[in-house]
Short mmCIF file of C-alpha atoms in Angstrom, two decimals:
data_model
loop_
_atom_site.label_atom_id
_atom_site.label_comp_id
_atom_site.label_asym_id
_atom_site.label_seq_id
_atom_site.Cartn_x
_atom_site.Cartn_y
_atom_site.Cartn_z
CA MET D 1 -0.13 -0.24 -0.08
CA ASP D 2 1.03 3.77 -1.32
CA ALA D 3 1.84 5.98 2.08
CA PRO D 4 -0.22 8.80 1.84
CA LEU D 5 1.09 12.20 0.12
CA PRO D 6 1.87 15.02 3.17
CA SER D 7 -0.41 17.22 3.65
CA PRO D 8 0.08 21.01 2.52
CA ALA D 9 1.24 21.62 6.07
CA GLU D 10 3.99 19.18 5.98
CA TRP D 11 5.55 20.27 2.78
CA ARG D 12 9.30 21.95 3.26
CA ASP D 13 9.79 25.26 1.97
CA TRP D 14 13.04 24.52 0.38
CA ALA D 15 13.47 28.26 -0.48
CA GLY D 16 13.59 28.76 3.01
CA LEU D 17 16.79 26.56 4.10
CA PRO D 18 19.63 28.47 5.71
CA SER D 19 22.20 29.23 3.55
CA ASN D 20 24.24 26.52 5.21
CA ILE D 21 22.45 23.95 4.43
CA MET D 22 21.30 24.93 0.81
CA CYS D 23 25.57 25.10 0.30
CA ALA D 24 26.13 21.67 1.72
CA ILE D 25 23.09 20.01 -0.72
CA LEU D 26 24.90 22.11 -3.66
CA SER D 27 28.34 20.97 -2.64
CA ARG D 28 27.08 17.52 -3.26
CA LEU D 29 26.13 18.34 -7.14
CA PRO D 30 28.26 18.20 -10.20
CA GLN D 31 29.32 21.93 -10.21
CA ALA D 32 28.94 21.91 -13.94
CA ASP D 33 25.50 21.04 -13.33
CA ILE D 34 25.42 24.06 -11.43
CA LEU D 35 26.70 26.41 -13.75
CA ARG D 36 24.46 25.41 -16.42
CA GLU D 37 21.10 26.75 -17.18
CA ALA D 38 19.07 24.33 -16.59
CA GLY D 39 20.75 23.60 -13.13
CA VAL D 40 19.79 24.12 -9.73
CA GLY D 41 21.51 27.70 -9.95
CA LEU D 42 18.32 28.65 -11.26
CA ALA D 43 15.65 27.16 -9.60
CA CYS D 44 14.15 29.79 -7.37
CA LYS D 45 16.14 33.63 -5.85
CA PRO D 46 17.34 31.55 -2.52
CA TRP D 47 19.22 29.00 -4.45
CA ARG D 48 20.41 30.65 -7.38
CA ARG D 49 21.82 33.14 -4.57
CA ALA D 50 23.44 30.62 -3.17
CA ALA D 51 25.11 28.97 -6.00
CA VAL D 52 26.70 32.67 -7.38
CA GLU D 53 26.98 34.01 -4.33
CA GLU D 54 28.37 31.89 -1.82
CA ASP D 55 32.09 32.14 -2.63
CA LEU D 56 33.24 28.86 0.03
CA LEU D 57 31.39 26.38 -3.19
CA TRP D 58 34.17 27.38 -5.34
CA ARG D 59 37.36 27.16 -3.97
CA ARG D 60 37.63 23.96 -5.23
CA ILE D 61 36.45 23.87 -8.64
CA ASP D 62 36.19 20.56 -10.63
CA LEU D 63 34.81 21.23 -14.14
CA ALA D 64 36.55 17.64 -15.90
CA ALA D 65 34.81 15.76 -18.30
CA PRO D 66 35.39 13.25 -20.44
CA GLU D 67 35.46 15.31 -23.45
CA ASP D 68 38.74 16.95 -22.13
CA ALA D 69 40.57 14.25 -23.81
CA ASP D 70 39.52 15.42 -27.47
CA ARG D 71 41.28 18.12 -29.19
CA ASP D 72 37.82 19.90 -30.51
CA ALA D 73 36.50 22.01 -27.39
CA PRO D 74 33.00 21.83 -26.28
CA VAL D 75 31.01 24.89 -27.28
CA GLY D 76 30.53 27.34 -24.03
CA TRP D 77 33.58 25.37 -21.89
CA LYS D 78 35.83 28.53 -21.72
CA ALA D 79 32.49 30.77 -20.26
CA MET D 80 31.40 27.99 -17.85
CA ALA D 81 35.24 28.02 -16.48
CA ARG D 82 35.41 31.54 -15.98
CA ALA D 83 32.02 31.92 -14.23
CA ALA D 84 33.12 29.27 -11.77
CA VAL D 85 36.34 31.35 -11.31
CA ASP D 86 34.40 34.54 -11.04
CA ARG D 87 31.81 32.95 -8.07
CA SER D 88 34.96 31.84 -6.30
CA ALA D 89 35.77 35.73 -5.67
CA GLY D 90 39.21 35.17 -5.54
CA ARG D 91 39.45 32.67 -3.19
CA CYS D 92 39.52 29.64 -5.74
CA GLU D 93 42.47 27.07 -4.47
CA SER D 94 42.12 24.42 -6.81
CA TYR D 95 41.22 24.11 -10.58
CA ARG D 96 40.45 20.81 -12.08
CA GLY D 97 39.58 20.64 -15.88
CA ARG D 98 39.90 21.85 -19.37
CA ALA D 99 42.06 24.93 -20.04
CA ASP D 100 44.03 26.84 -22.55
CA ALA D 101 46.92 29.20 -22.61
CA ASP D 102 43.95 32.28 -22.85
CA PHE D 103 42.33 30.48 -19.74
CA LEU D 104 45.40 30.31 -17.88
CA ILE D 105 46.34 33.95 -17.66
CA TYR D 106 42.45 34.51 -17.03
CA LEU D 107 42.80 32.14 -13.94
CA GLY D 108 46.24 33.68 -12.84
CA ASP D 109 44.23 36.96 -12.42
CA SER D 110 41.38 35.70 -11.04
CA ALA D 111 42.93 33.29 -8.82
CA PRO D 112 45.75 34.31 -6.73
CA SER D 113 45.77 32.18 -3.91
CA LEU D 114 45.44 29.03 -6.41
CA ARG D 115 47.82 26.29 -5.20
CA SER D 116 46.56 23.04 -7.19
CA LEU D 117 46.27 23.14 -10.95
CA HIS D 118 45.07 19.74 -12.78
CA VAL D 119 44.71 20.91 -16.58
CA THR D 120 42.72 17.86 -18.42
CA SER D 121 42.97 18.74 -21.63
CA SER D 122 45.87 19.47 -24.06
CA LEU D 123 48.64 22.05 -24.21
CA TYR D 124 49.86 23.28 -27.76
CA ARG D 125 53.18 23.99 -29.16
CA GLY D 126 51.56 27.74 -30.02
CA GLU D 127 50.34 28.68 -26.23
CA GLY D 128 54.29 28.38 -24.92
CA ASP D 129 54.84 32.05 -24.74
CA LEU D 130 51.54 32.71 -22.56
CA VAL D 131 51.76 29.43 -20.62
CA THR D 132 54.52 30.69 -19.55
CA ALA D 133 53.44 33.93 -18.58
CA ALA D 134 50.25 32.15 -16.83
CA ILE D 135 52.98 30.33 -14.28
CA LYS D 136 54.65 33.16 -13.41
CA LYS D 137 51.47 34.48 -11.77
CA LEU D 138 50.71 31.41 -9.61
CA PRO D 139 53.35 32.14 -7.12
CA LEU D 140 51.40 29.62 -4.69
CA LEU D 141 51.16 26.97 -6.66
CA GLU D 142 52.02 23.51 -4.67
CA GLN D 143 50.73 20.82 -7.33
CA LEU D 144 50.31 20.74 -10.92
CA ALA D 145 49.09 17.81 -13.23
CA LEU D 146 48.94 17.78 -17.17
CA SER D 147 47.03 15.22 -18.15
CA ARG D 148 48.11 15.27 -21.61
CA GLY D 149 49.61 17.38 -24.66
CA ILE D 150 53.25 18.54 -25.01
CA VAL D 151 55.79 19.93 -22.09
CA LYS D 152 58.12 22.75 -23.17
CA LYS D 153 61.58 23.50 -21.11
CA GLU D 154 60.60 26.70 -20.53
CA TRP D 155 57.60 25.99 -18.50
CA LEU D 156 59.73 24.09 -16.27
CA VAL D 157 62.36 26.79 -15.85
CA ALA D 158 59.34 29.31 -15.03
CA LEU D 159 57.96 26.57 -12.48
CA LEU D 160 61.12 26.72 -10.53
CA GLU D 161 61.72 30.56 -10.90
CA HIS D 162 58.52 31.60 -10.07
CA CYS D 163 56.70 28.69 -8.02
CA PRO D 164 58.82 28.30 -4.76
CA ARG D 165 56.07 26.27 -3.31
CA LEU D 166 55.62 23.70 -5.91
CA GLU D 167 55.63 20.08 -4.22
CA LEU D 168 54.16 17.89 -7.04
CA LEU D 169 54.57 18.18 -10.81
CA ASP D 170 52.80 15.59 -13.24
CA ALA D 171 53.14 15.39 -16.42
CA GLY D 172 53.62 11.79 -17.21
CA GLY D 173 50.58 11.76 -19.48
CA CYS D 174 52.66 14.13 -21.88
CA VAL D 175 55.37 14.57 -23.94
CA ALA D 176 58.54 16.55 -23.94
CA LEU D 177 58.77 19.20 -27.03
CA GLU D 178 61.95 19.59 -26.52
CA LEU D 179 65.09 17.20 -25.05
CA ILE D 180 65.90 18.50 -21.18
CA GLY D 181 69.38 19.28 -19.83
CA LYS D 182 71.21 17.20 -17.18
CA ARG D 183 71.24 20.49 -14.83
CA LEU D 184 67.85 21.39 -15.77
CA VAL D 185 66.72 17.51 -14.63
CA GLU D 186 68.96 17.96 -11.63
CA ARG D 187 67.20 21.30 -10.44
CA CYS D 188 63.69 20.41 -10.48
CA GLU D 189 64.59 16.76 -9.04
CA SER D 190 66.15 18.73 -6.45
CA ARG D 191 63.43 20.83 -5.92
CA ILE D 192 60.48 18.73 -6.65
CA GLY D 193 61.86 15.15 -5.30
CA LYS D 194 59.31 12.43 -5.27
CA GLY D 195 56.71 14.39 -6.48
CA LEU D 196 58.45 14.26 -10.09
CA ARG D 197 56.57 12.57 -12.74
CA TRP D 198 58.70 13.27 -16.24
CA PRO D 199 56.96 13.58 -19.69
CA GLN D 200 57.56 10.98 -22.12
CA ARG D 201 59.68 11.61 -24.82
CA GLY D 202 58.34 11.86 -28.51
CA ASP D 203 58.11 8.62 -30.12
CA GLY D 204 59.77 8.08 -33.91
CA VAL D 205 63.34 9.00 -32.76
CA CYS D 206 66.53 6.56 -34.06
CA PRO D 207 68.08 5.97 -30.57
CA CYS D 208 71.74 6.48 -30.94
CA CYS D 209 70.70 10.14 -32.73
CA ALA D 210 68.52 10.46 -29.59
CA MET D 211 71.42 9.70 -27.28
CA ARG D 212 74.00 12.17 -29.14
CA ALA D 213 71.23 14.60 -29.00
CA GLN D 214 70.92 14.18 -25.27
CA ILE D 215 74.57 14.35 -24.74
CA TYR D 216 74.80 17.60 -26.76
CA VAL D 217 71.98 18.96 -24.97
CA ASP D 218 73.53 17.88 -21.70
CA GLU D 219 76.97 19.47 -21.96
CA HIS D 220 75.13 22.64 -23.56
CA ASP D 221 72.49 22.96 -20.60
CA GLU D 222 73.08 26.26 -18.62
#
């Protein structure tokens, strides 16, 4: 036998819940759903206010999605990512999701307290200078993970020079765009230690040629 429906007097006024309860509920939902137009952010004014104005909800942003492995970015991903960063009101401490050099610059300008960054999409050769500029804006960064794409030597140098707190660098899913000299390797290993996972070397290179090239790079590494 079905349970009787509650009387109108027993209905809960969801719009009248305390803000801390609303935040606790919202924190259990995927952040991408909250940001979408059809999400709870537009359900009613109190819930929208909590979704937009409670910066605590957005201190740890996770917008990672399976499509991040695709080269073609979903329409609107950057607007959504920027909206999430904006809602943190400058207090974002962690970001995980798709990013390009332009967004990383925006993140560096908008999240000065960022401590953890996990880029789940690829970064490309043409973005090199902008990525370096973005790294210089993240002096509190402690953890950096790059899931795929390329890694440039200049990024490693920028991390060593501008991110003194860095204790984890995971680039194991990436490919090194150029050979890395032994002095830079030693600097990275000395600073980061066990938290360092090197990018892979590109395929299709003759082993003998690669060895000779590495010797040359090591001898001329400054």
